[in-house]
């Protein structure tokens, strides 16, 4: 077991083509749900998990993201500029490795977020991480706990948490866009466009890809039509929580 990761990679460089026309004038991570940008939903979760530095990669309309995070203090933001060339998920991480350090780090997608039930999911992910037998630990959710997801499942999980591809099996689970991984998996990897999926498959073959199922509601926002669904999901979860605790929730602005 290791200490909580202190660094994180936030994948925010995508083009957001499916979110047009909204993304004609803004990058997708700055789309707001319940008064908070997608990017800030993720960054707030990282701050709660004790992350000190988050590397945010940018490509499309990068100046807007740079300006948005300029005053943020927790976590400290380091921009990884991919303006010259979009590097895809793995290529972006490889470029940022000097800032991510030598220890295991979090990675989150900037177009998904979640509302935890009970102990924060990233904290639980850190507690489940065991670098002696894992190269990658994915946060997972089931179909019933997902809003805005319409493309089936990703993995089947063994009782010990080991993962294999589900090939869409409805009994499987969904990769929830957050993970812990060790930088050793990127040894000698090129800083050119390539996907994390190849690293997932390599880890599966080595028996070193594991998962942890989150508790709460996971929300992905891929198209404009998904925005009202996400808004409704947030409102529903917060209202239910307020009724349970007897408290009143205000707007969750960053």
GROMACS .gro file of C-alpha atoms in nm:
model
  254
    1UNK     CA    1   0.000   0.000   0.000
    2UNK     CA    2   0.116   0.356  -0.062
    3UNK     CA    3   0.028   0.702   0.065
    4UNK     CA    4  -0.248   0.899  -0.102
    5UNK     CA    5  -0.139   1.024  -0.445
    6UNK     CA    6  -0.039   1.388  -0.432
    7UNK     CA    7  -0.048   1.451  -0.806
    8UNK     CA    8  -0.316   1.402  -1.069
    9UNK     CA    9  -0.359   1.420  -1.446
   10UNK     CA   10  -0.679   1.585  -1.568
   11UNK     CA   11  -0.758   1.502  -1.930
   12UNK     CA   12  -0.912   1.824  -2.060
   13UNK     CA   13  -0.770   1.854  -2.412
   14UNK     CA   14  -1.049   1.692  -2.614
   15UNK     CA   15  -1.231   1.866  -2.897
   16UNK     CA   16  -1.581   1.800  -2.762
   17UNK     CA   17  -1.724   1.755  -3.111
   18UNK     CA   18  -2.038   1.576  -2.992
   19UNK     CA   19  -2.119   1.872  -2.766
   20UNK     CA   20  -2.156   2.115  -3.058
   21UNK     CA   21  -2.287   2.382  -3.098
   22UNK     CA   22  -2.204   2.458  -2.733
   23UNK     CA   23  -1.839   2.377  -2.792
   24UNK     CA   24  -1.815   2.602  -3.094
   25UNK     CA   25  -1.726   2.878  -2.850
   26UNK     CA   26  -1.599   2.701  -2.536
   27UNK     CA   27  -1.403   2.388  -2.450
   28UNK     CA   28  -1.615   2.104  -2.315
   29UNK     CA   29  -1.457   2.103  -1.965
   30UNK     CA   30  -1.605   2.450  -1.907
   31UNK     CA   31  -1.965   2.339  -1.970
   32UNK     CA   32  -2.158   2.395  -1.646
   33UNK     CA   33  -2.374   2.144  -1.463
   34UNK     CA   34  -2.562   2.267  -1.156
   35UNK     CA   35  -2.369   2.594  -1.167
   36UNK     CA   36  -2.026   2.431  -1.171
   37UNK     CA   37  -1.803   2.351  -1.467
   38UNK     CA   38  -1.726   1.988  -1.546
   39UNK     CA   39  -1.361   2.072  -1.485
   40UNK     CA   40  -1.432   2.208  -1.137
   41UNK     CA   41  -1.640   1.905  -1.040
   42UNK     CA   42  -1.327   1.698  -1.099
   43UNK     CA   43  -1.080   1.941  -0.945
   44UNK     CA   44  -1.293   1.973  -0.631
   45UNK     CA   45  -1.292   1.594  -0.594
   46UNK     CA   46  -0.913   1.591  -0.627
   47UNK     CA   47  -0.877   1.868  -0.369
   48UNK     CA   48  -1.096   1.672  -0.127
   49UNK     CA   49  -0.870   1.369  -0.181
   50UNK     CA   50  -0.565   1.567  -0.075
   51UNK     CA   51  -0.411   1.613  -0.419
   52UNK     CA   52  -0.160   1.896  -0.412
   53UNK     CA   53  -0.086   1.938  -0.785
   54UNK     CA   54  -0.310   1.869  -1.085
   55UNK     CA   55  -0.170   1.872  -1.437
   56UNK     CA   56  -0.441   1.985  -1.679
   57UNK     CA   57  -0.375   1.931  -2.048
   58UNK     CA   58  -0.521   2.176  -2.299
   59UNK     CA   59  -0.559   2.188  -2.676
   60UNK     CA   60  -0.891   2.330  -2.798
   61UNK     CA   61  -0.952   2.696  -2.702
   62UNK     CA   62  -0.680   2.652  -2.439
   63UNK     CA   63  -0.674   3.013  -2.326
   64UNK     CA   64  -1.022   2.975  -2.175
   65UNK     CA   65  -0.917   2.687  -1.951
   66UNK     CA   66  -0.593   2.862  -1.856
   67UNK     CA   67  -0.789   3.173  -1.753
   68UNK     CA   68  -1.049   2.968  -1.567
   69UNK     CA   69  -0.798   2.791  -1.341
   70UNK     CA   70  -0.565   3.089  -1.296
   71UNK     CA   71  -0.687   3.173  -0.945
   72UNK     CA   72  -0.727   2.818  -0.823
   73UNK     CA   73  -0.513   2.725  -0.522
   74UNK     CA   74  -0.629   2.375  -0.432
   75UNK     CA   75  -0.505   2.180  -0.603
   76UNK     CA   76  -0.222   2.380  -0.760
   77UNK     CA   77  -0.271   2.375  -1.139
   78UNK     CA   78   0.005   2.304  -1.390
   79UNK     CA   79  -0.093   2.344  -1.755
   80UNK     CA   80   0.035   2.089  -2.007
   81UNK     CA   81   0.007   2.265  -2.342
   82UNK     CA   82  -0.091   2.044  -2.635
   83UNK     CA   83  -0.189   2.330  -2.861
   84UNK     CA   84   0.054   2.217  -3.130
   85UNK     CA   85  -0.081   1.862  -3.146
   86UNK     CA   86  -0.354   1.667  -2.966
   87UNK     CA   87  -0.187   1.365  -2.803
   88UNK     CA   88  -0.490   1.153  -2.699
   89UNK     CA   89  -0.522   1.013  -2.347
   90UNK     CA   90  -0.194   0.823  -2.311
   91UNK     CA   91   0.018   1.061  -2.515
   92UNK     CA   92  -0.097   1.349  -2.299
   93UNK     CA   93   0.006   1.163  -1.984
   94UNK     CA   94   0.349   1.078  -2.127
   95UNK     CA   95   0.409   1.445  -2.206
   96UNK     CA   96   0.316   1.538  -1.849
   97UNK     CA   97   0.525   1.270  -1.673
   98UNK     CA   98   0.799   1.512  -1.559
   99UNK     CA   99   0.535   1.703  -1.362
  100UNK     CA  100   0.352   1.392  -1.238
  101UNK     CA  101   0.657   1.256  -1.057
  102UNK     CA  102   0.778   0.904  -0.980
  103UNK     CA  103   0.492   0.786  -0.759
  104UNK     CA  104   0.142   0.664  -0.842
  105UNK     CA  105  -0.098   0.941  -0.947
  106UNK     CA  106  -0.467   0.994  -1.006
  107UNK     CA  107  -0.607   1.042  -1.353
  108UNK     CA  108  -0.955   1.180  -1.420
  109UNK     CA  109  -1.151   1.269  -1.733
  110UNK     CA  110  -1.274   1.627  -1.742
  111UNK     CA  111  -1.610   1.540  -1.899
  112UNK     CA  112  -1.744   1.307  -1.629
  113UNK     CA  113  -1.810   1.356  -1.260
  114UNK     CA  114  -1.982   1.187  -0.970
  115UNK     CA  115  -2.164   1.255  -0.645
  116UNK     CA  116  -2.038   1.029  -0.369
  117UNK     CA  117  -2.250   0.840  -0.123
  118UNK     CA  118  -2.056   0.808   0.200
  119UNK     CA  119  -1.676   0.802   0.196
  120UNK     CA  120  -1.535   0.993  -0.107
  121UNK     CA  121  -1.462   0.762  -0.399
  122UNK     CA  122  -1.110   0.892  -0.461
  123UNK     CA  123  -1.026   0.832  -0.097
  124UNK     CA  124  -1.158   0.476  -0.125
  125UNK     CA  125  -0.961   0.433  -0.446
  126UNK     CA  126  -0.641   0.536  -0.267
  127UNK     CA  127  -0.709   0.294   0.018
  128UNK     CA  128  -0.763   0.012  -0.234
  129UNK     CA  129  -0.442   0.085  -0.425
  130UNK     CA  130  -0.165  -0.171  -0.385
  131UNK     CA  131   0.131  -0.096  -0.608
  132UNK     CA  132   0.290  -0.435  -0.539
  133UNK     CA  133   0.022  -0.614  -0.740
  134UNK     CA  134  -0.142  -0.335  -0.942
  135UNK     CA  135  -0.026  -0.116  -1.227
  136UNK     CA  136  -0.368   0.047  -1.276
  137UNK     CA  137  -0.670   0.069  -1.046
  138UNK     CA  138  -0.989   0.192  -1.213
  139UNK     CA  139  -1.290   0.351  -1.049
  140UNK     CA  140  -1.599   0.171  -1.176
  141UNK     CA  141  -1.976   0.204  -1.165
  142UNK     CA  142  -2.272  -0.007  -1.267
  143UNK     CA  143  -2.534   0.078  -1.527
  144UNK     CA  144  -2.800   0.153  -1.265
  145UNK     CA  145  -2.581   0.421  -1.104
  146UNK     CA  146  -2.489   0.596  -1.430
  147UNK     CA  147  -2.653   0.898  -1.594
  148UNK     CA  148  -2.587   0.984  -1.959
  149UNK     CA  149  -2.414   0.657  -2.045
  150UNK     CA  150  -2.548   0.464  -2.344
  151UNK     CA  151  -2.268   0.242  -2.480
  152UNK     CA  152  -2.274  -0.068  -2.259
  153UNK     CA  153  -2.019  -0.192  -2.009
  154UNK     CA  154  -1.640  -0.204  -2.019
  155UNK     CA  155  -1.515  -0.469  -1.776
  156UNK     CA  156  -1.604  -0.779  -1.578
  157UNK     CA  157  -1.466  -0.776  -1.224
  158UNK     CA  158  -1.350  -1.083  -1.032
  159UNK     CA  159  -1.412  -1.112  -0.655
  160UNK     CA  160  -1.057  -0.987  -0.587
  161UNK     CA  161  -1.110  -0.684  -0.813
  162UNK     CA  162  -0.912  -0.812  -1.112
  163UNK     CA  163  -1.056  -0.693  -1.443
  164UNK     CA  164  -1.107  -0.830  -1.791
  165UNK     CA  165  -1.291  -0.686  -2.088
  166UNK     CA  166  -1.668  -0.734  -2.072
  167UNK     CA  167  -1.734  -0.690  -2.444
  168UNK     CA  168  -2.059  -0.517  -2.353
  169UNK     CA  169  -2.186  -0.785  -2.115
  170UNK     CA  170  -2.472  -0.617  -1.919
  171UNK     CA  171  -2.343  -0.789  -1.604
  172UNK     CA  172  -2.027  -0.583  -1.633
  173UNK     CA  173  -1.924  -0.243  -1.501
  174UNK     CA  174  -1.835   0.092  -1.655
  175UNK     CA  175  -1.500   0.270  -1.631
  176UNK     CA  176  -1.600   0.585  -1.443
  177UNK     CA  177  -1.328   0.813  -1.575
  178UNK     CA  178  -1.102   0.809  -1.267
  179UNK     CA  179  -0.809   0.587  -1.181
  180UNK     CA  180  -0.477   0.549  -1.004
  181UNK     CA  181  -0.182   0.434  -1.212
  182UNK     CA  182   0.191   0.401  -1.168
  183UNK     CA  183   0.420   0.589  -1.408
  184UNK     CA  184   0.629   0.275  -1.466
  185UNK     CA  185   0.372   0.159  -1.722
  186UNK     CA  186   0.480   0.444  -1.949
  187UNK     CA  187   0.851   0.353  -1.951
  188UNK     CA  188   0.992   0.427  -2.298
  189UNK     CA  189   0.643   0.528  -2.424
  190UNK     CA  190   0.641   0.798  -2.694
  191UNK     CA  191   0.485   1.139  -2.642
  192UNK     CA  192   0.276   1.094  -2.955
  193UNK     CA  193  -0.098   1.036  -2.998
  194UNK     CA  194  -0.208   0.704  -2.850
  195UNK     CA  195  -0.480   0.576  -2.617
  196UNK     CA  196  -0.483   0.443  -2.262
  197UNK     CA  197  -0.678   0.139  -2.383
  198UNK     CA  198  -0.354  -0.031  -2.491
  199UNK     CA  199  -0.220   0.005  -2.136
  200UNK     CA  200  -0.541  -0.139  -1.993
  201UNK     CA  201  -0.500  -0.444  -2.216
  202UNK     CA  202  -0.132  -0.486  -2.124
  203UNK     CA  203  -0.222  -0.470  -1.755
  204UNK     CA  204  -0.501  -0.726  -1.805
  205UNK     CA  205  -0.256  -0.963  -1.973
  206UNK     CA  206  -0.016  -0.925  -1.679
  207UNK     CA  207  -0.293  -0.967  -1.419
  208UNK     CA  208  -0.228  -0.613  -1.292
  209UNK     CA  209  -0.548  -0.424  -1.388
  210UNK     CA  210  -0.790  -0.394  -1.096
  211UNK     CA  211  -1.108  -0.207  -1.021
  212UNK     CA  212  -1.304  -0.057  -0.734
  213UNK     CA  213  -1.676   0.012  -0.760
  214UNK     CA  214  -1.777   0.361  -0.648
  215UNK     CA  215  -2.079   0.437  -0.431
  216UNK     CA  216  -2.304   0.713  -0.554
  217UNK     CA  217  -2.420   0.859  -0.885
  218UNK     CA  218  -2.185   0.880  -1.185
  219UNK     CA  219  -2.264   1.136  -1.454
  220UNK     CA  220  -2.124   1.170  -1.803
  221UNK     CA  221  -2.208   1.457  -2.034
  222UNK     CA  222  -2.138   1.375  -2.397
  223UNK     CA  223  -2.397   1.575  -2.591
  224UNK     CA  224  -2.616   1.882  -2.532
  225UNK     CA  225  -2.912   1.650  -2.470
  226UNK     CA  226  -2.725   1.503  -2.173
  227UNK     CA  227  -2.710   1.836  -1.989
  228UNK     CA  228  -3.070   1.838  -1.857
  229UNK     CA  229  -3.031   1.472  -1.755
  230UNK     CA  230  -2.717   1.562  -1.561
  231UNK     CA  231  -2.886   1.862  -1.401
  232UNK     CA  232  -3.179   1.645  -1.294
  233UNK     CA  233  -2.949   1.377  -1.156
  234UNK     CA  234  -2.757   1.629  -0.945
  235UNK     CA  235  -3.077   1.787  -0.817
  236UNK     CA  236  -3.223   1.447  -0.732
  237UNK     CA  237  -2.919   1.327  -0.542
  238UNK     CA  238  -2.876   1.651  -0.349
  239UNK     CA  239  -3.246   1.670  -0.265
  240UNK     CA  240  -3.243   1.312  -0.138
  241UNK     CA  241  -2.933   1.385   0.070
  242UNK     CA  242  -3.090   1.699   0.215
  243UNK     CA  243  -3.404   1.511   0.313
  244UNK     CA  244  -3.201   1.234   0.474
  245UNK     CA  245  -2.982   1.471   0.675
  246UNK     CA  246  -3.244   1.738   0.738
  247UNK     CA  247  -3.017   2.005   0.590
  248UNK     CA  248  -3.060   2.237   0.295
  249UNK     CA  249  -2.806   2.233   0.013
  250UNK     CA  250  -2.712   2.547  -0.174
  251UNK     CA  251  -2.560   2.576  -0.519
  252UNK     CA  252  -2.233   2.387  -0.563
  253UNK     CA  253  -2.027   2.661  -0.723
  254UNK     CA  254  -1.649   2.632  -0.745
   0.00000   0.00000   0.00000
